[in-house]
CSV table of C-alpha atoms and ligand atoms in Angstrom, one decimal:
chain,number,residue,atom,x,y,z
A,1,MET,CA,-13.5,-2.1,26.9
A,2,LYS,CA,-16.7,-3.9,25.5
A,3,LEU,CA,-16.7,-1.5,22.6
A,4,VAL,CA,-13.1,-2.3,21.9
A,5,ASP,CA,-13.9,-6.0,21.9
A,6,GLN,CA,-16.8,-5.4,19.5
A,7,HIS,CA,-14.5,-3.8,16.9
A,8,SER,CA,-11.3,-5.9,17.6
A,9,ALA,CA,-11.8,-8.5,14.8
A,10,GLU,CA,-12.1,-5.8,12.2
A,11,TYR,CA,-8.8,-4.0,13.4
A,12,ILE,CA,-6.9,-7.3,13.7
A,13,GLU,CA,-7.6,-7.7,10.1
A,14,THR,CA,-6.4,-4.2,9.4
A,15,SER,CA,-3.1,-4.9,11.3
A,16,LYS,CA,-2.6,-8.1,9.2
A,17,LYS,CA,-3.1,-6.2,6.0
A,18,ILE,CA,-0.6,-3.5,7.1
A,19,TRP,CA,1.9,-6.2,8.2
A,20,GLN,CA,1.6,-7.6,4.7
A,21,PHE,CA,2.0,-4.3,3.0
A,22,ALA,CA,5.1,-3.5,5.1
A,23,GLU,CA,5.7,-0.1,3.5
A,24,MET,CA,8.5,2.1,4.6
A,25,GLY,CA,8.5,5.7,5.8
A,26,TYR,CA,6.7,8.3,3.7
A,27,HIS,CA,5.8,5.5,1.3
A,28,GLU,CA,3.0,4.0,3.4
A,29,GLU,CA,0.4,4.6,0.7
A,30,LYS,CA,-1.7,1.4,1.2
A,31,SER,CA,-1.5,1.3,4.9
A,32,SER,CA,-2.5,4.9,5.3
A,33,ALA,CA,-5.3,4.6,2.9
A,34,LEU,CA,-6.7,1.5,4.7
A,35,LEU,CA,-6.7,3.2,8.2
A,36,GLN,CA,-8.3,6.4,6.5
A,37,GLN,CA,-11.0,4.2,5.0
A,38,ASP,CA,-11.7,2.3,8.3
A,39,LEU,CA,-11.9,5.7,10.2
A,40,LYS,CA,-14.1,7.3,7.5
A,41,ALA,CA,-16.4,4.3,7.5
A,42,ALA,CA,-16.7,4.6,11.4
A,43,GLY,CA,-17.8,8.3,11.0
A,44,PHE,CA,-14.6,10.3,11.3
A,45,SER,CA,-13.9,13.3,9.0
A,46,LEU,CA,-10.5,13.2,7.3
A,47,GLU,CA,-7.8,15.7,6.5
A,48,THR,CA,-5.2,14.2,4.3
A,49,GLY,CA,-1.7,15.0,3.0
A,50,VAL,CA,-1.1,16.9,6.3
A,51,ALA,CA,2.1,18.9,6.7
A,52,GLY,CA,3.4,18.1,3.2
A,53,GLU,CA,3.4,14.4,4.0
A,54,PRO,CA,1.3,12.5,1.4
A,55,THR,CA,0.6,9.7,3.9
A,56,GLY,CA,0.0,11.9,6.8
A,57,PHE,CA,-3.7,12.3,7.9
A,58,ILE,CA,-6.0,13.5,10.8
A,59,ALA,CA,-9.3,11.8,11.4
A,60,THR,CA,-11.6,13.9,13.6
A,61,PHE,CA,-14.8,13.2,15.6
A,62,GLY,CA,-16.8,15.7,17.7
A,63,GLN,CA,-16.2,19.3,18.4
A,64,GLY,CA,-15.1,21.7,21.2
A,65,LYS,CA,-12.9,21.1,24.2
A,66,PRO,CA,-11.1,19.1,25.3
A,67,VAL,CA,-9.1,17.9,22.3
A,68,ILE,CA,-7.8,14.4,22.9
A,69,ALA,CA,-5.4,12.9,20.3
A,70,ILE,CA,-4.4,9.3,19.8
A,71,LEU,CA,-1.2,8.7,17.6
A,72,GLY,CA,-1.0,6.1,14.9
A,73,GLU,CA,2.1,4.9,13.1
A,74,PHE,CA,2.3,2.3,10.2
A,75,ASP,CA,5.9,2.3,8.7
A,76,ALA,CA,8.0,-0.8,8.3
A,77,LEU,CA,11.7,-1.4,8.6
A,78,PRO,CA,14.1,-2.4,5.8
A,79,GLY,CA,15.4,-6.0,5.7
A,80,LEU,CA,13.1,-7.4,8.3
A,81,SER,CA,10.6,-9.3,6.3
A,82,GLN,CA,9.7,-12.5,8.1
A,83,ALA,CA,6.8,-15.0,8.1
A,84,SER,CA,5.0,-15.5,11.5
A,85,VAL,CA,7.0,-18.6,12.2
A,86,PRO,CA,9.5,-19.2,15.0
A,87,ASP,CA,12.7,-19.6,12.8
A,88,ARG,CA,14.2,-17.2,10.4
A,89,SER,CA,12.1,-17.3,7.2
A,90,PRO,CA,11.6,-14.1,5.3
A,91,VAL,CA,8.4,-13.7,3.2
A,92,VAL,CA,10.5,-11.9,0.6
A,93,SER,CA,14.3,-12.0,1.2
A,94,GLY,CA,15.7,-8.6,1.9
A,95,ALA,CA,12.3,-6.8,1.9
A,96,PRO,CA,10.9,-4.5,4.7
A,97,GLY,CA,9.0,-6.0,7.6
A,98,HIS,CA,7.1,-4.8,10.6
A,99,GLY,CA,9.9,-5.4,13.1
A,100,CYS,CA,8.8,-2.4,15.3
A,101,GLY,CA,5.1,-3.5,15.1
A,102,HIS,CA,3.9,-0.3,13.7
A,103,ASN,CA,1.1,-2.3,11.9
A,104,LEU,CA,-0.2,-3.0,15.4
A,105,LEU,CA,0.4,0.5,16.5
A,106,GLY,CA,-1.5,2.2,13.8
A,107,SER,CA,-4.5,-0.4,14.0
A,108,GLY,CA,-4.6,-0.5,17.7
A,109,ALA,CA,-4.7,3.2,17.9
A,110,ALA,CA,-7.6,3.3,15.4
A,111,LEU,CA,-9.4,0.5,17.3
A,112,ALA,CA,-9.3,2.7,20.5
A,113,ALA,CA,-10.5,5.8,18.5
A,114,VAL,CA,-13.4,4.0,17.0
A,115,ALA,CA,-14.4,2.6,20.5
A,116,VAL,CA,-14.1,6.1,22.1
A,117,LYS,CA,-16.2,7.6,19.3
A,118,ASP,CA,-19.0,5.1,20.0
A,119,TYR,CA,-18.7,5.8,23.6
A,120,MET,CA,-18.9,9.6,23.0
A,121,GLU,CA,-22.0,9.1,20.7
A,122,THR,CA,-23.9,6.9,23.2
A,123,ASN,CA,-23.2,9.2,26.2
A,124,HIS,CA,-23.6,12.6,24.3
A,125,VAL,CA,-19.9,13.5,25.4
A,126,THR,CA,-18.7,16.9,24.2
A,127,GLY,CA,-15.2,17.4,23.1
A,128,THR,CA,-13.0,16.6,20.0
A,129,LEU,CA,-11.4,13.1,19.4
A,130,ARG,CA,-8.5,13.0,16.9
A,131,TYR,CA,-6.5,10.1,15.4
A,132,TYR,CA,-3.2,11.4,13.9
A,133,GLY,CA,-1.8,9.2,11.1
A,134,THR,CA,1.8,10.0,11.6
A,135,PRO,CA,4.1,8.7,8.7
A,136,ALA,CA,7.8,7.8,8.9
A,137,GLU,CA,8.5,7.4,12.6
A,138,GLU,CA,11.6,5.2,11.7
A,139,GLY,CA,14.2,7.8,10.8
A,140,GLY,CA,11.8,10.3,9.1
A,141,SER,CA,10.7,12.4,11.9
A,142,GLY,CA,7.3,12.6,10.4
A,143,LYS,CA,5.7,14.2,13.6
A,144,VAL,CA,8.2,17.0,13.6
A,145,TYR,CA,6.9,18.5,10.4
A,146,MET,CA,3.3,18.0,11.7
A,147,ILE,CA,4.2,20.0,14.9
A,148,ARG,CA,5.7,22.7,12.6
A,149,ALA,CA,2.4,22.8,10.6
A,150,GLY,CA,0.6,23.6,13.8
A,151,VAL,CA,-1.7,20.6,13.8
A,152,PHE,CA,-1.0,19.9,17.5
A,153,ARG,CA,-1.5,23.5,18.7
A,154,ASP,CA,-5.0,23.0,20.1
A,155,VAL,CA,-4.5,19.4,21.4
A,156,ASP,CA,-5.0,19.2,25.3
A,157,VAL,CA,-3.6,15.6,25.7
A,158,VAL,CA,-1.9,13.1,23.4
A,159,LEU,CA,-2.2,9.4,24.0
A,160,HIS,CA,0.1,6.9,22.3
A,161,TRP,CA,1.3,3.3,22.6
A,162,HIS,CA,4.1,1.1,21.3
A,163,PRO,CA,4.5,-2.6,20.9
A,164,SER,CA,6.8,-4.1,23.6
A,165,ASN,CA,7.6,-7.3,25.4
A,166,ALA,CA,5.9,-6.1,28.7
A,167,ASN,CA,2.7,-4.3,29.6
A,168,SER,CA,3.9,-0.9,31.1
A,169,ILE,CA,3.4,2.8,31.1
A,170,GLN,CA,5.8,4.9,29.0
A,171,SER,CA,6.0,8.2,30.8
A,172,GLY,CA,9.2,10.0,29.8
A,173,GLY,CA,12.4,8.4,28.6
A,174,MET,CA,13.7,7.6,25.2
A,175,LEU,CA,16.8,9.3,23.7
A,176,ALA,CA,16.8,12.6,21.8
A,177,ILE,CA,18.5,12.0,18.4
A,178,VAL,CA,19.9,13.8,15.5
A,179,SER,CA,21.0,12.1,12.4
A,180,ALA,CA,22.7,13.6,9.5
A,181,ARG,CA,24.6,12.9,6.3
A,182,PHE,CA,28.0,14.4,6.1
A,183,THR,CA,29.3,14.7,2.4
A,184,PHE,CA,32.8,15.8,1.7
A,185,HIS,CA,33.9,17.1,-1.7
A,186,GLY,CA,37.5,16.7,-2.7
A,187,VAL,CA,39.6,16.7,-5.9
A,188,ALA,CA,40.1,13.4,-7.9
A,189,ALA,CA,43.6,12.6,-9.0
A,190,HIS,CA,45.7,9.6,-9.9
A,191,ALA,CA,46.8,8.2,-6.5
A,192,ALA,CA,50.3,7.1,-8.0
A,193,ILE,CA,51.0,9.7,-10.7
A,194,SER,CA,49.7,12.9,-9.2
A,195,PRO,CA,48.5,12.4,-5.6
A,196,ASP,CA,49.7,16.0,-4.8
A,197,ARG,CA,46.9,17.3,-7.1
A,198,GLY,CA,44.2,15.4,-5.3
A,199,ARG,CA,42.3,16.4,-2.1
A,200,SER,CA,40.8,13.2,-0.5
A,201,ALA,CA,37.2,13.3,0.7
A,202,LEU,CA,37.9,9.9,2.4
A,203,ASP,CA,40.7,11.5,4.3
A,204,ALA,CA,38.2,14.1,5.7
A,205,ILE,CA,35.8,11.2,6.7
A,206,MET,CA,38.5,9.4,8.5
A,207,LEU,CA,39.7,12.5,10.4
A,208,MET,CA,36.2,13.2,11.2
A,209,GLY,CA,35.8,9.6,12.6
A,210,ASN,CA,38.9,10.2,14.7
A,211,GLY,CA,37.7,13.5,16.0
A,212,ILE,CA,34.4,11.7,17.1
A,213,GLU,CA,36.3,8.9,18.8
A,214,PHE,CA,38.4,11.4,20.8
A,215,MET,CA,35.4,13.4,21.7
A,216,ARG,CA,33.5,10.3,23.0
A,217,GLU,CA,35.5,10.5,26.2
A,218,HIS,CA,34.2,14.0,26.9
A,219,VAL,CA,30.6,13.6,26.6
A,220,PRO,CA,28.1,12.2,29.3
A,221,SER,CA,28.4,8.5,29.4
A,222,THR,CA,24.7,8.1,28.6
A,223,SER,CA,25.3,9.7,25.1
A,224,ARG,CA,25.4,7.4,22.0
A,225,ILE,CA,27.2,8.3,18.8
A,226,HIS,CA,27.2,5.8,15.8
A,227,TYR,CA,28.1,6.2,12.1
A,228,ILE,CA,28.7,4.3,8.9
A,229,ILE,CA,30.6,5.3,5.7
A,230,THR,CA,28.3,5.0,2.9
A,231,ASN,CA,30.7,6.1,0.2
A,232,GLY,CA,34.4,5.8,0.7
A,233,GLY,CA,35.5,6.4,-3.0
A,234,ALA,CA,35.4,4.5,-6.3
A,235,ALA,CA,38.9,2.8,-6.5
A,236,PRO,CA,42.2,2.8,-4.5
A,237,ASN,CA,44.0,4.4,-7.5
A,238,ILE,CA,41.8,7.3,-7.6
A,239,VAL,CA,42.0,10.0,-4.9
A,240,PRO,CA,38.3,10.0,-3.6
A,241,ASP,CA,36.6,13.3,-4.6
A,242,LEU,CA,33.4,12.2,-2.8
A,243,ALA,CA,32.9,10.5,0.5
A,244,THR,CA,29.9,10.3,2.8
A,245,MET,CA,29.3,9.4,6.4
A,246,GLU,CA,25.9,9.0,8.0
A,247,LEU,CA,25.9,9.6,11.7
A,248,TYR,CA,23.4,9.4,14.6
A,249,ALA,CA,24.0,11.2,18.0
A,250,ARG,CA,21.7,10.5,21.0
A,251,SER,CA,21.3,11.7,24.6
A,252,PRO,CA,18.6,11.4,27.2
A,253,SER,CA,18.3,15.2,27.1
A,254,LEU,CA,17.6,17.3,24.0
A,255,ILE,CA,19.5,20.2,25.6
A,256,THR,CA,22.7,18.1,26.1
A,257,LEU,CA,22.4,16.8,22.6
A,258,ASP,CA,22.3,20.2,21.1
A,259,ASN,CA,25.6,20.9,22.7
A,260,ILE,CA,27.1,17.6,21.5
A,261,TRP,CA,25.7,18.3,18.0
A,262,LYS,CA,27.5,21.6,17.9
A,263,ARG,CA,30.8,19.9,18.7
A,264,ILE,CA,30.2,17.3,16.0
A,265,GLU,CA,29.7,20.0,13.5
A,266,LYS,CA,33.0,21.6,14.5
A,267,ILE,CA,34.7,18.3,14.1
A,268,ALA,CA,33.3,18.0,10.5
A,269,GLU,CA,34.3,21.5,9.6
A,270,GLY,CA,37.7,20.8,11.1
A,271,ALA,CA,38.1,17.8,9.0
A,272,ALA,CA,37.1,19.7,5.9
A,273,MET,CA,39.7,22.4,6.7
A,274,MET,CA,42.5,20.0,7.4
A,275,THR,CA,42.0,18.1,4.0
A,276,GLU,CA,41.0,21.2,1.9
A,277,THR,CA,37.8,19.6,1.1
A,278,THR,CA,34.3,21.2,1.2
A,279,LEU,CA,31.6,19.8,3.5
A,280,GLU,CA,27.9,19.5,2.9
A,281,THR,CA,25.7,18.6,5.9
A,282,LYS,CA,22.1,17.3,5.5
A,283,ILE,CA,20.0,16.8,8.7
A,284,GLN,CA,18.1,13.5,8.1
A,285,SER,CA,16.0,13.5,11.3
A,286,SER,CA,15.8,14.9,14.8
A,287,ASP,CA,13.6,13.6,17.6
A,288,ALA,CA,13.4,14.9,21.1
A,289,ASN,CA,13.4,12.8,24.3
A,290,ILE,CA,9.9,12.1,25.7
A,291,VAL,CA,8.8,14.5,28.5
A,292,GLY,CA,6.9,12.3,31.1
A,293,ASN,CA,3.7,13.5,32.7
A,294,ASP,CA,3.1,12.4,36.4
A,295,ALA,CA,-0.6,13.3,36.4
A,296,LEU,CA,-1.3,11.3,33.3
A,297,ALA,CA,1.0,8.4,34.3
A,298,LYS,CA,-0.9,7.7,37.5
A,299,VAL,CA,-4.2,7.4,35.7
A,300,ALA,CA,-2.7,5.5,32.8
A,301,GLN,CA,-1.1,2.9,35.4
A,302,LYS,CA,-4.5,2.4,37.1
A,303,ASN,CA,-6.2,1.9,33.7
A,304,LEU,CA,-3.6,-0.6,32.3
A,305,GLU,CA,-3.9,-2.5,35.6
A,306,GLU,CA,-7.7,-2.5,35.1
A,307,VAL,CA,-7.3,-3.9,31.6
A,308,GLY,CA,-4.7,-6.4,32.7
A,309,GLY,CA,-2.4,-8.7,30.7
A,310,PHE,CA,-3.2,-11.9,28.9
A,311,THR,CA,-2.1,-15.6,29.1
A,312,TYR,CA,-0.9,-17.5,26.0
A,313,THR,CA,-2.9,-20.3,24.6
A,314,PRO,CA,-1.0,-23.6,24.5
A,315,ALA,CA,-0.4,-23.0,20.7
A,316,GLU,CA,0.9,-19.4,21.5
A,317,ALA,CA,3.2,-20.7,24.3
A,318,LYS,CA,4.6,-23.3,21.8
A,319,PHE,CA,5.4,-20.6,19.3
A,320,ALA,CA,6.9,-18.5,22.0
A,321,GLN,CA,9.1,-21.3,23.4
A,322,ASP,CA,10.3,-22.1,19.8
A,323,LEU,CA,11.0,-18.5,19.1
A,324,GLN,CA,12.9,-18.0,22.3
A,325,LYS,CA,15.3,-20.8,21.1
A,326,SER,CA,16.6,-18.3,18.6
A,327,LEU,CA,17.6,-15.8,21.5
A,328,PRO,CA,20.7,-16.1,23.7
A,329,PRO,CA,19.4,-18.1,26.7
A,330,GLU,CA,20.1,-15.2,29.2
A,331,PHE,CA,17.6,-13.0,27.2
A,332,ALA,CA,14.7,-15.5,27.0
A,333,GLY,CA,12.2,-13.8,29.4
A,334,ASN,CA,9.4,-15.5,31.5
A,335,LEU,CA,6.3,-16.3,29.3
A,336,GLU,CA,4.1,-15.7,32.3
A,337,SER,CA,5.0,-12.0,32.4
A,338,THR,CA,2.6,-11.1,29.7
A,339,ALA,CA,-0.3,-11.7,32.2
A,340,THR,CA,1.1,-8.9,34.5
A,341,VAL,CA,1.4,-5.2,34.4
A,342,GLN,CA,4.8,-3.7,35.4
A,343,PRO,CA,4.8,-1.3,38.2
A,344,LEU,CA,5.1,2.4,37.5
A,345,LYS,CA,8.9,3.2,37.6
A,346,PRO,CA,10.7,6.5,37.7
A,347,TYR,CA,12.7,7.2,34.6
A,348,ASP,CA,16.2,5.8,34.6
A,349,PRO,CA,18.6,7.4,32.1
A,350,ASN,CA,20.9,4.4,32.3
A,351,MET,CA,18.2,2.0,30.9
A,352,PRO,CA,18.9,1.0,27.3
A,353,SER,CA,16.7,3.0,25.1
A,354,ALA,CA,15.9,4.0,21.5
A,355,SER,CA,14.4,7.2,20.1
A,356,THR,CA,11.0,8.3,18.7
A,357,ASP,CA,9.4,11.4,17.2
A,358,VAL,CA,6.7,11.1,19.9
A,359,GLY,CA,9.3,12.9,21.9
A,360,ASP,CA,8.8,16.0,19.9
A,361,VAL,CA,5.0,15.9,20.5
A,362,SER,CA,5.6,15.5,24.3
A,363,TRP,CA,7.6,18.8,24.3
A,364,ASN,CA,4.5,20.5,22.9
A,365,VAL,CA,1.6,18.7,24.4
A,366,PRO,CA,1.0,16.7,27.7
A,367,THR,CA,1.7,13.1,26.5
A,368,ILE,CA,1.3,9.6,28.0
A,369,GLY,CA,2.2,6.3,26.5
A,370,PHE,CA,1.5,2.6,27.0
A,371,GLY,CA,3.6,-0.4,26.2
A,372,ALA,CA,1.8,-3.7,25.5
A,373,ALA,CA,3.2,-7.2,25.4
A,374,THR,CA,3.1,-7.9,21.6
A,375,PHE,CA,6.5,-9.3,21.4
A,376,VAL,CA,7.4,-12.7,23.1
A,377,PRO,CA,9.4,-11.8,26.3
A,378,GLY,CA,13.1,-11.5,25.5
A,379,VAL,CA,12.4,-10.4,21.8
A,380,ALA,CA,13.7,-7.0,21.0
A,381,ALA,CA,12.1,-4.5,18.6
A,382,HIS,CA,13.8,-4.2,15.2
A,383,SER,CA,14.4,-8.0,14.9
A,384,TRP,CA,12.9,-10.7,12.7
A,385,GLN,CA,11.6,-12.3,15.9
A,386,ALA,CA,9.6,-9.1,16.4
A,387,THR,CA,8.2,-9.2,12.9
A,388,ALA,CA,7.1,-12.9,13.5
A,389,CYS,CA,5.2,-11.8,16.6
A,390,THR,CA,3.5,-8.8,15.1
A,391,GLY,CA,1.9,-10.8,12.3
A,392,MET,CA,0.2,-13.3,14.6
A,393,SER,CA,-2.2,-13.6,17.6
A,394,ILE,CA,0.4,-12.8,20.3
A,395,GLY,CA,1.0,-9.3,18.7
A,396,GLN,CA,-2.7,-9.0,18.0
A,397,ARG,CA,-3.8,-9.7,21.5
A,398,GLY,CA,-1.3,-7.3,22.9
A,399,MET,CA,-2.7,-4.7,20.5
A,400,VAL,CA,-6.1,-5.1,22.0
A,401,ILE,CA,-4.8,-4.7,25.5
A,402,ALA,CA,-3.3,-1.4,24.3
A,403,ALA,CA,-6.4,-0.3,22.6
A,404,LYS,CA,-8.5,-0.8,25.8
A,405,ALA,CA,-6.0,1.0,27.9
A,406,LEU,CA,-6.0,4.0,25.4
A,407,ALA,CA,-9.8,3.9,25.2
A,408,ILE,CA,-10.5,4.1,29.0
A,409,THR,CA,-8.0,6.7,29.4
A,410,ALA,CA,-9.5,8.8,26.7
A,411,GLU,CA,-12.9,8.3,28.5
A,412,ASP,CA,-11.2,9.5,31.8
A,413,LEU,CA,-9.9,12.6,30.0
A,414,PHE,CA,-13.4,13.4,28.4
A,415,SER,CA,-15.2,13.0,31.6
A,416,ASP,CA,-12.8,14.7,34.1
A,417,PRO,CA,-11.8,18.3,33.3
A,418,LYS,CA,-9.6,18.3,36.4
A,419,LEU,CA,-7.5,15.5,35.0
A,420,VAL,CA,-6.9,17.6,31.8
A,421,SER,CA,-5.8,20.6,33.8
A,422,ALA,CA,-3.6,18.5,36.1
A,423,ALA,CA,-1.9,17.1,33.1
A,424,ARG,CA,-1.3,20.7,31.8
A,425,ALA,CA,0.0,21.9,35.1
A,426,ASP,CA,2.5,19.0,35.2
A,427,PHE,CA,3.5,19.7,31.7
A,428,GLU,CA,4.2,23.4,32.5
A,429,LEU,CA,6.3,22.4,35.5
A,430,LYS,CA,8.4,19.9,33.4
A,431,MET,CA,8.9,22.5,30.7
A,432,LYS,CA,9.9,25.3,32.9
A,433,GLY,CA,13.0,27.1,31.6
A,434,LYS,CA,13.1,24.8,28.5
A,435,ASN,CA,12.3,25.7,24.9
A,436,TYR,CA,11.5,23.2,22.2
A,437,ALA,CA,13.7,23.5,19.2
A,438,SER,CA,14.5,20.8,16.5
A,439,GLN,CA,17.8,20.5,14.7
A,440,ILE,CA,15.9,20.0,11.4
A,441,PRO,CA,16.4,23.4,9.6
A,442,PRO,CA,13.2,25.5,9.7
A,443,ASN,CA,12.7,25.6,5.9
A,444,GLN,CA,13.4,21.8,5.4
A,445,THR,CA,10.5,19.8,3.9
A,446,PRO,CA,9.7,16.2,4.8
A,447,PRO,CA,12.6,14.0,3.3
A,448,LEU,CA,10.1,11.9,1.3
A,449,ASP,CA,13.0,9.9,-0.3
A,450,TYR,CA,15.1,9.3,2.8
A,451,ARG,CA,14.8,5.6,2.6
A,452,SER,CA,15.9,5.4,-1.1
A,453,HIS,CA,19.4,6.8,-1.1
S,501,ZN,ZN1,11.4,1.3,15.7
S,502,ZN,ZN1,8.5,1.8,16.7
């Protein structure tokens, strides 16, 4: 923990720079280069452009077993540019911003890695420490292509963290997701003179939407299906020959989601058949739910409690209170909660949740995660309020908490082979009878332009 403190000022600076770069998925050139530069300077060797992802990299220190990996992310979200002030004030209107705090995520993970490397050197610890620079978490499934490239194959345990509004362990949970673009091709015609000669791609979209709505009753109630129409035709007097829907489907279980997804594909095919249009389906992303690990969760909980939370300075408390004024009063959480660590809770599929490509890693390697209180209590990820927090001291202090918890957990794994094998045993147990498969077609390459269409 002392080693983390020694390096924290440097990585807070890195987190501020990445916050300012605010680069979106697969375009995180400056953010990735900065982290690479920091880790190289600290003595890690670099492998860049991993898995056909120009901004993906692996930084390695040491050799032999065990292989302990820490995940880093650094992509921003569209439209969430926001200054670190408690009222809505974009730095650049409409520009991307770090509303998920991945500037802190990538920098905090690097801070942990550098501290663990110092510890390994001083104490002559054998084993391999890796930092995975993983691009495009937000809708690009960057880690799925890395898994396919085999770069996690020899890893014993993966550690990760995510900005949050509480200090807690993240073992299991999150929703499996598949997202796709459905494009229907019809025949254009004058909508008044010769509608009989047209075949409407928009009709197909609307029938597909209806099919989804009727199916919604007959899927488990923890499922989520949401869609938008990104192209519905050019003008009312032209039968649309092109229409596009983007759709996400989610479920707490990857296996359940696979079944729902097959039904969604049938609905799309049915809509094309009914309207005599043709269908083109492009899978955009696919993330698995996170497989928990009880052996790792126990140790992680103990370690996070050892690190403890933090109390706001008077200036931070003032910022937090002002920021909470922008939230509905029932959501404004208790500011004192950042000083505490949440008890370890069993996974509840009814808890509101999102999705992450960390899930895919957890289907392949024993994985454990931390949440740290980087967002003012009550602030949700993917909001301008979250961007405000991740660019200032509240977010940065949470990042240091996470780095310490990651670092001392890595220390435990390097010094206790029994913990590594217990993590493996729990993983085998959880994966019994399950096979990992992603909906992303096997020959698909990373969608480097997915944010620009
Ligand atoms: Zn996010
Ligand atoms: Zn995130």
